[in-house]
Coordinates of C-alpha atoms in Angstrom, one line a residue:
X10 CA 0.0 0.0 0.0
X11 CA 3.0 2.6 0.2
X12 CA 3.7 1.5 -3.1
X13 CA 0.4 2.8 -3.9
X14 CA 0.6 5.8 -2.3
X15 CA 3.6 6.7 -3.7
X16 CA 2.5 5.9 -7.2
X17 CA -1.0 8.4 -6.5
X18 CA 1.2 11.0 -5.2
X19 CA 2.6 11.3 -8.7
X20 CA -1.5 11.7 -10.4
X21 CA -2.0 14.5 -8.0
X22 CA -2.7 17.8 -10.2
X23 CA -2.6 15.5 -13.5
X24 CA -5.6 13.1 -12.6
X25 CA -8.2 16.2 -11.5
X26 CA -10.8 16.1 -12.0
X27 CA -10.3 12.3 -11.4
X28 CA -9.2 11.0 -7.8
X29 CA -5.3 10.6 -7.9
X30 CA -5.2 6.9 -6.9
X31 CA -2.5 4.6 -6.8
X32 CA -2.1 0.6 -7.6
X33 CA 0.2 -2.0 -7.2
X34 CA 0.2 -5.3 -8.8
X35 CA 1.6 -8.5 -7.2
X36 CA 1.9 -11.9 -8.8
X37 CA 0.8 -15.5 -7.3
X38 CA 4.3 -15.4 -5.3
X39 CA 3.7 -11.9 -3.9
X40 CA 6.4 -9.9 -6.1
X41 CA 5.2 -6.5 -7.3
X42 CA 5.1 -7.0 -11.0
X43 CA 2.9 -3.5 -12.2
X44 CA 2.7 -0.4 -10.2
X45 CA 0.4 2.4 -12.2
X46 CA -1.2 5.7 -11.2
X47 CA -3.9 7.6 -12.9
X48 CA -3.5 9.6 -15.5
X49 CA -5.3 12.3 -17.3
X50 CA -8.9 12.5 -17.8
X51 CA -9.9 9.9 -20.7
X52 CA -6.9 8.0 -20.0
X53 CA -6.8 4.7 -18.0
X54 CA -7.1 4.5 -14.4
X55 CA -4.5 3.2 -11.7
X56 CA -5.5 -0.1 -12.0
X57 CA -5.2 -0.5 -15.6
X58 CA -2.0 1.3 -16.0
X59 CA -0.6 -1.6 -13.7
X60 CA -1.8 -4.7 -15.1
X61 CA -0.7 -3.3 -18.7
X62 CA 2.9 -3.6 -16.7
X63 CA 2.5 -7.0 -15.0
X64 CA 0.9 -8.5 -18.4
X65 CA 0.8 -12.2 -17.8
X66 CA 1.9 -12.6 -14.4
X67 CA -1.3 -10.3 -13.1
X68 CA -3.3 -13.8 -13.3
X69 CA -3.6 -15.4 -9.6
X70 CA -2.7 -12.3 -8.1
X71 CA -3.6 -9.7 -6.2
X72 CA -3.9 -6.0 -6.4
X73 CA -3.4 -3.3 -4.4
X74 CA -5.2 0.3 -4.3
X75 CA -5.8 3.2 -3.0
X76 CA -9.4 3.6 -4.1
X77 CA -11.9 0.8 -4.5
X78 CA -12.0 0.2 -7.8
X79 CA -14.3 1.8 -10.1
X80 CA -17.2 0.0 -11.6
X81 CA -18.9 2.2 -14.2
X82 CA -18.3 2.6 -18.0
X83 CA -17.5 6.5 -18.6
X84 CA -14.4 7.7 -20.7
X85 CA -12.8 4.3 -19.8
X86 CA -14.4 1.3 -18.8
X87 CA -14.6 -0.3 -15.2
X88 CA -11.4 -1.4 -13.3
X89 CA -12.9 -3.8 -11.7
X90 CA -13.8 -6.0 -15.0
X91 CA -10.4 -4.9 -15.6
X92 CA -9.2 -6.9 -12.5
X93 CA -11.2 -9.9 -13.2
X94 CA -10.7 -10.3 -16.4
X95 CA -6.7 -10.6 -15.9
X96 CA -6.7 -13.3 -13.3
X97 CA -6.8 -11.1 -10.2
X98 CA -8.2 -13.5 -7.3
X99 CA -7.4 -11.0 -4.4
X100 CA -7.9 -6.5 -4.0
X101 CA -7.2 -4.7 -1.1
X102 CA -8.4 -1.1 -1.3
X103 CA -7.7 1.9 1.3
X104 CA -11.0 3.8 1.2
X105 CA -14.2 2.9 0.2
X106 CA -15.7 4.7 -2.8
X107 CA -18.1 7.4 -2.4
X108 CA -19.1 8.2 -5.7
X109 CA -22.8 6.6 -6.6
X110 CA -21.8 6.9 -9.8
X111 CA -18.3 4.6 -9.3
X112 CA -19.0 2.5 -6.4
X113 CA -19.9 -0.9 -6.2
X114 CA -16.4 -2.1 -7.7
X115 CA -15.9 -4.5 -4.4
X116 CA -19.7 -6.0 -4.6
X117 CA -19.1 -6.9 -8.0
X118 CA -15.4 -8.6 -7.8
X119 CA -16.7 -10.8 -4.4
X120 CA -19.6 -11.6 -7.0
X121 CA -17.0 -13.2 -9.4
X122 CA -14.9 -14.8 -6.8
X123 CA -12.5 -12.1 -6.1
X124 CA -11.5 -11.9 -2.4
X125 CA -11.4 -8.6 -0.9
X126 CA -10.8 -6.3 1.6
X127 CA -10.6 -2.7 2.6
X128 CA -9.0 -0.5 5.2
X129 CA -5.4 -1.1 4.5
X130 CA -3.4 1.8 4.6
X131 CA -6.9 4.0 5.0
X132 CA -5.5 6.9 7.7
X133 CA -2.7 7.9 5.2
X134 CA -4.9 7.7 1.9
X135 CA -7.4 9.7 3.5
X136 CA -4.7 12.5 4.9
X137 CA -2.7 12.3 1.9
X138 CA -3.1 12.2 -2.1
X139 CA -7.3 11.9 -2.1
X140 CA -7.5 14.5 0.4
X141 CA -8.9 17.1 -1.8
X142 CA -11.1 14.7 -3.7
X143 CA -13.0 12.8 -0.9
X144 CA -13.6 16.4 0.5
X145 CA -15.2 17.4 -3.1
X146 CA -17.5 14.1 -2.9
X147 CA -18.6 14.6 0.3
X148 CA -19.0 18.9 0.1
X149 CA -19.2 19.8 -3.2
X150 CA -17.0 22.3 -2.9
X151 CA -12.9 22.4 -3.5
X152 CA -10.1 22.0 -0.6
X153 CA -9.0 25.2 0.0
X154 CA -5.4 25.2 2.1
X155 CA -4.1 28.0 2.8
X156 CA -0.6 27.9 2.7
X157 CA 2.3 30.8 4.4
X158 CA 5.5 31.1 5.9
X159 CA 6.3 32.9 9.2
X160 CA 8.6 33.4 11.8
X161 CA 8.8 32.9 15.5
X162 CA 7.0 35.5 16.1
X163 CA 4.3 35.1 13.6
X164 CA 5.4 37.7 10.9
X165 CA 5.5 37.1 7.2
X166 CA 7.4 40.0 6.1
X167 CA 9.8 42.7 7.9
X168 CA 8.8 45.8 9.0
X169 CA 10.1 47.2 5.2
X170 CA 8.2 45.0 3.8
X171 CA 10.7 42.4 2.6
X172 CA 9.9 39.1 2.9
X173 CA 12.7 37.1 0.4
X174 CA 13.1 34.6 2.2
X175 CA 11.7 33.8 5.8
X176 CA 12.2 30.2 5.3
X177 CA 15.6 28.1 3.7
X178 CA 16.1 26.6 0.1
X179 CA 14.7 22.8 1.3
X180 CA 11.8 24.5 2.6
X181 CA 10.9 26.8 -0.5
X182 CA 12.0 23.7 -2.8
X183 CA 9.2 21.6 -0.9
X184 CA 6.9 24.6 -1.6
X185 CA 7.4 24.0 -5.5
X186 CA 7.2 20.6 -5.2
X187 CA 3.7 20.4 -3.9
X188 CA 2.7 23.4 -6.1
X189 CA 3.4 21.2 -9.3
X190 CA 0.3 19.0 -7.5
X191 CA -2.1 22.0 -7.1
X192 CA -5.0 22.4 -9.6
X193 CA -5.0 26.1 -8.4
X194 CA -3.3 28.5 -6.5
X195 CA -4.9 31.9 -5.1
X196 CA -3.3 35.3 -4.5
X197 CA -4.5 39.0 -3.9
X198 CA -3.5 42.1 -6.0
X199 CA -1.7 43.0 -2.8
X200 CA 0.9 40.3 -3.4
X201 CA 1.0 40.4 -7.0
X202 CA 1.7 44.4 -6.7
X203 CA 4.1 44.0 -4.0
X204 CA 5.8 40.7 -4.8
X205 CA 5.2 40.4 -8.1
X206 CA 5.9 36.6 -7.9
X207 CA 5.4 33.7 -10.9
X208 CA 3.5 30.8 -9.0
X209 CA 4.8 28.7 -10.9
X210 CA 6.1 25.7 -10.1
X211 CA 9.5 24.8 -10.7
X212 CA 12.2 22.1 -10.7
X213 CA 14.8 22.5 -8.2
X214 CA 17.2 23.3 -11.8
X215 CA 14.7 26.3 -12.0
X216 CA 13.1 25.2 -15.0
X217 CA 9.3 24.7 -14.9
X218 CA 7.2 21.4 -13.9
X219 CA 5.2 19.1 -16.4
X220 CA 2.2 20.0 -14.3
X221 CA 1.1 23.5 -13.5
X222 CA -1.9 24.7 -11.5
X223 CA -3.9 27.9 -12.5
X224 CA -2.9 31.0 -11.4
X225 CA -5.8 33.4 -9.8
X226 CA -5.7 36.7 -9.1
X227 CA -8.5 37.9 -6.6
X228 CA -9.8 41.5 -5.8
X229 CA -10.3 45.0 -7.9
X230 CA -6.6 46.5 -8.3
X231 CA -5.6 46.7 -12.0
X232 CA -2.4 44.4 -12.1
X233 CA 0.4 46.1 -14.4
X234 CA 0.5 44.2 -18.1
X235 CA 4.7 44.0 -16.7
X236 CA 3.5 41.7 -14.0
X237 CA 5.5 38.4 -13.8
X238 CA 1.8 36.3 -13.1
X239 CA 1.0 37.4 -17.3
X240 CA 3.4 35.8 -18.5
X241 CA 2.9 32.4 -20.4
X242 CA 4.3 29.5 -17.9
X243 CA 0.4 29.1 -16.8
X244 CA -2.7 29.9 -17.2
X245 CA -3.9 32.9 -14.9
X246 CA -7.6 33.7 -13.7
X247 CA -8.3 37.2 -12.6
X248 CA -11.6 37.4 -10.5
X249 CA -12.9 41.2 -9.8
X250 CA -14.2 40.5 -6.1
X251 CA -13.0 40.0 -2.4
X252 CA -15.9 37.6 -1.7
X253 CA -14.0 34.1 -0.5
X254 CA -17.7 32.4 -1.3
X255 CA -17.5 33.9 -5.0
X256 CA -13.8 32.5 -5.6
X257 CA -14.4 29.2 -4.8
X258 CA -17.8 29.3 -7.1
X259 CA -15.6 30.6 -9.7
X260 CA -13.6 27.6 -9.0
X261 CA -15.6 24.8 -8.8
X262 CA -14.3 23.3 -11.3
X263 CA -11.3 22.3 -9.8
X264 CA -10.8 20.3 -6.4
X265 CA -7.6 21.3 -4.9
X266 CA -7.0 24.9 -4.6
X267 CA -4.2 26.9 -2.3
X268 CA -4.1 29.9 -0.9
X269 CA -0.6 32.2 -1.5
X270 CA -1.9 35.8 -0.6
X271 CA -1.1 38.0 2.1
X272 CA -3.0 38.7 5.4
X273 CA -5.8 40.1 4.5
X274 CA -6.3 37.3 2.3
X275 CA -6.2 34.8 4.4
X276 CA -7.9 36.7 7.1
X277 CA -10.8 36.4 4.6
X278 CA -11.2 32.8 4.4
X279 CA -10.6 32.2 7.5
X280 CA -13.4 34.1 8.4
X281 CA -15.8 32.9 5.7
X282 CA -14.8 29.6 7.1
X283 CA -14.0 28.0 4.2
X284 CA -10.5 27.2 4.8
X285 CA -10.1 22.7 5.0
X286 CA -6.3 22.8 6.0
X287 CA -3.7 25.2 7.1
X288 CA 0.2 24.6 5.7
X289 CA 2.6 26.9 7.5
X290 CA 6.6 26.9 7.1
X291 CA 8.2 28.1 10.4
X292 CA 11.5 29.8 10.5
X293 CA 13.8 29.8 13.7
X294 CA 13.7 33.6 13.4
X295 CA 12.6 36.9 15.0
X296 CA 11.8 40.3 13.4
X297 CA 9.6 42.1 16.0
X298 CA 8.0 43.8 13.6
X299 CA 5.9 44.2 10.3
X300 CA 3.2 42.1 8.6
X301 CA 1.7 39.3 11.0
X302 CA 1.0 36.1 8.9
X303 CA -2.9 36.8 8.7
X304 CA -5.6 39.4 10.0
X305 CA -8.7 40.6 10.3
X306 CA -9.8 36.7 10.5
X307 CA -12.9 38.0 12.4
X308 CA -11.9 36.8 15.9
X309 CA -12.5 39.5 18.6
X310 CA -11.5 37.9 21.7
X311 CA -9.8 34.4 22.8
X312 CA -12.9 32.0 22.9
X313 CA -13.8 33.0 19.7
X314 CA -9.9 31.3 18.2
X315 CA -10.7 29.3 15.2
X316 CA -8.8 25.6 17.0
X317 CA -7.1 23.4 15.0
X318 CA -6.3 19.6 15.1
X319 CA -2.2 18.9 14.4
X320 CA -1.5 16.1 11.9
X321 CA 2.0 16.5 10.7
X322 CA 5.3 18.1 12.5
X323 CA 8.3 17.7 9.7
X324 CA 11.7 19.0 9.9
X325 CA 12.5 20.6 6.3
X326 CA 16.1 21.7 6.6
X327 CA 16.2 24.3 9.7
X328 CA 12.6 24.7 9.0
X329 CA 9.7 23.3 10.9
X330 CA 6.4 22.2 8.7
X331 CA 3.2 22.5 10.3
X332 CA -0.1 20.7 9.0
X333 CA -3.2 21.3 11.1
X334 CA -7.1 20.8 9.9
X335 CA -9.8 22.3 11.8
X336 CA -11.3 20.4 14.8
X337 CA -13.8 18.2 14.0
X338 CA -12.4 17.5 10.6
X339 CA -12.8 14.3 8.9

């Protein structure tokens, strides 16, 4: 199942509107013979990209997945005909799924004999590359997460207003690295006139990743025709409104969306309520001063703190990475 995981990692940003799901393929001795991941939409699904590896030795063997196989016919046909009809006598799937439209994969490979069983793995599948899609099935909305860097004492910039760079080079390359599995990122005019940064997301060489999320601009400032967010890497959105509600209806399209802006942007969502997970790089620094990492969240006094539950601590070079969801969460 980390096999799996691993291998959905690599559909995240790629596979959207599609779940990014992962599967591993192990003959009749237990050797892993096909490992796929999904690919683009109207290409084939996990599943199928890893028995087209293990050909042959697929029969009498058992798969592993992240997602219960599908068992509809849409732009590609079910997986889980897929799995029977190469031999598979065994599938063990994380999470359960929750599509009407796609479930029923499991019922229909017990009916032909297949044994199997789900719940393997679940915890990290669920945290981890389907995140944003389970949280689409069940709210019909996108993830948002809104995603800063800070120091010790909470600041995001100096009191000059630099802000290049809080955090070290294995933090900011991590930063690029899960940008390239974004399906959007979100910024104010504030940033973009004061920054005026790319979002793009690059290779550590500094040239650009195969996968690149749309780039939107919120709120009413003209941005310069100059700006560095026109240019060509990516597509860019600009939406004429400060209404969190009305950017993620103007998104709805996609299912996993981050949020880059300053303060005042974040204060924004956080107050609207509509932010699913909070990403924060901490730097072992101090400036005393200047632009505190969000505001005007719409808290007035200290039982009215939006809580959070902590998932992940990480070390990232002398930088600490933070991962919290609100309480309650799924």
């Amino acid at each position: 199942m980390a096999l799996a995981v691993d291998a959905s990692e690599t559909a995240r940003g790629i596979s959207s509107p599609n779940p990014a799901v992962g599967a591993v393929i192990l003959d009749i001795d237990g050797t892993v013979v096909g490992i796929g991941s999904t690919r683009p939409p109207g290409g084939p699904h996990a599943e199928v990209v890893a028995l087209a590896e293990a050909g042959d030795r697929a029969r009498g063997g058992t798969a592993v997945v992240t997602l219960e196989p599908c068992n509809h016919t849409g732009r590609t046909g079910p997986c889980s005909k897929a799995l029977i009809d190469a031999g598979i006598v065994a599938v063990v799937h994380a999470v359960a799924d929750p599509n009407p439209l796609a479930s029923g994969g499991a019922e229909t490979l017990r009916a032909a004999g297949v044994r199997v069983e789900q719940g393997i793995g679940e915890r990290e599948v669920r945290q981890g590359p389907l995140r944003a899609w389970l949280h689409k099935q069940r709210t019909g909305r996108p993830h948002v997460t809104w995603k800063y860097a800070a120091t010790l004492d909470g600041r995001s910039a100096a009191a000059d207003g630099t802000s290049q760079w809080i955090t070290g080079p294995q933090a900011r390359e991590h930063v690029h690295t899960e940008r390239a599995k974004l399906d959007a990122i979100v910024v104010g005019t504030g940033t973009v006139l004061a920054d005026d940064p790319r979002l793009t997301a690059r290779l550590p060489d500094g040239t650009l990743a195969p996968h690149q999320p749309v780039r939107v601009v919120v709120g009413s400032r003209p941005t310069p025709s100059t700006a560095r967010i026109r240019n060509a890497d990516a597509r860019t959105m600009f939406l004429d409104t400060h209404d969190p509600l009305a950017v993620i209806d103007a998104l709805d399209e996609y299912t996993d969306i981050q949020i880059e802006g300053g303060p005042t942007l974040a204060g924004a969502f956080l107050a609207a309520g509509v932010v699913d997970r909070v990403v924060a790089y901490l730097a072992p620094a101090v400036l005393g001063s200047g632009s505190a990492a969000v505001e005007n969240a719409g808290i007035g006094t200290i039982a009215d703190a939006i809580r959070f539950r902590t998932e992940t601590v990480t070390m990232i070079g002398n930088d600490i990475l933070i991962g919290v969801v609100p309480e309650g969460a799924k």
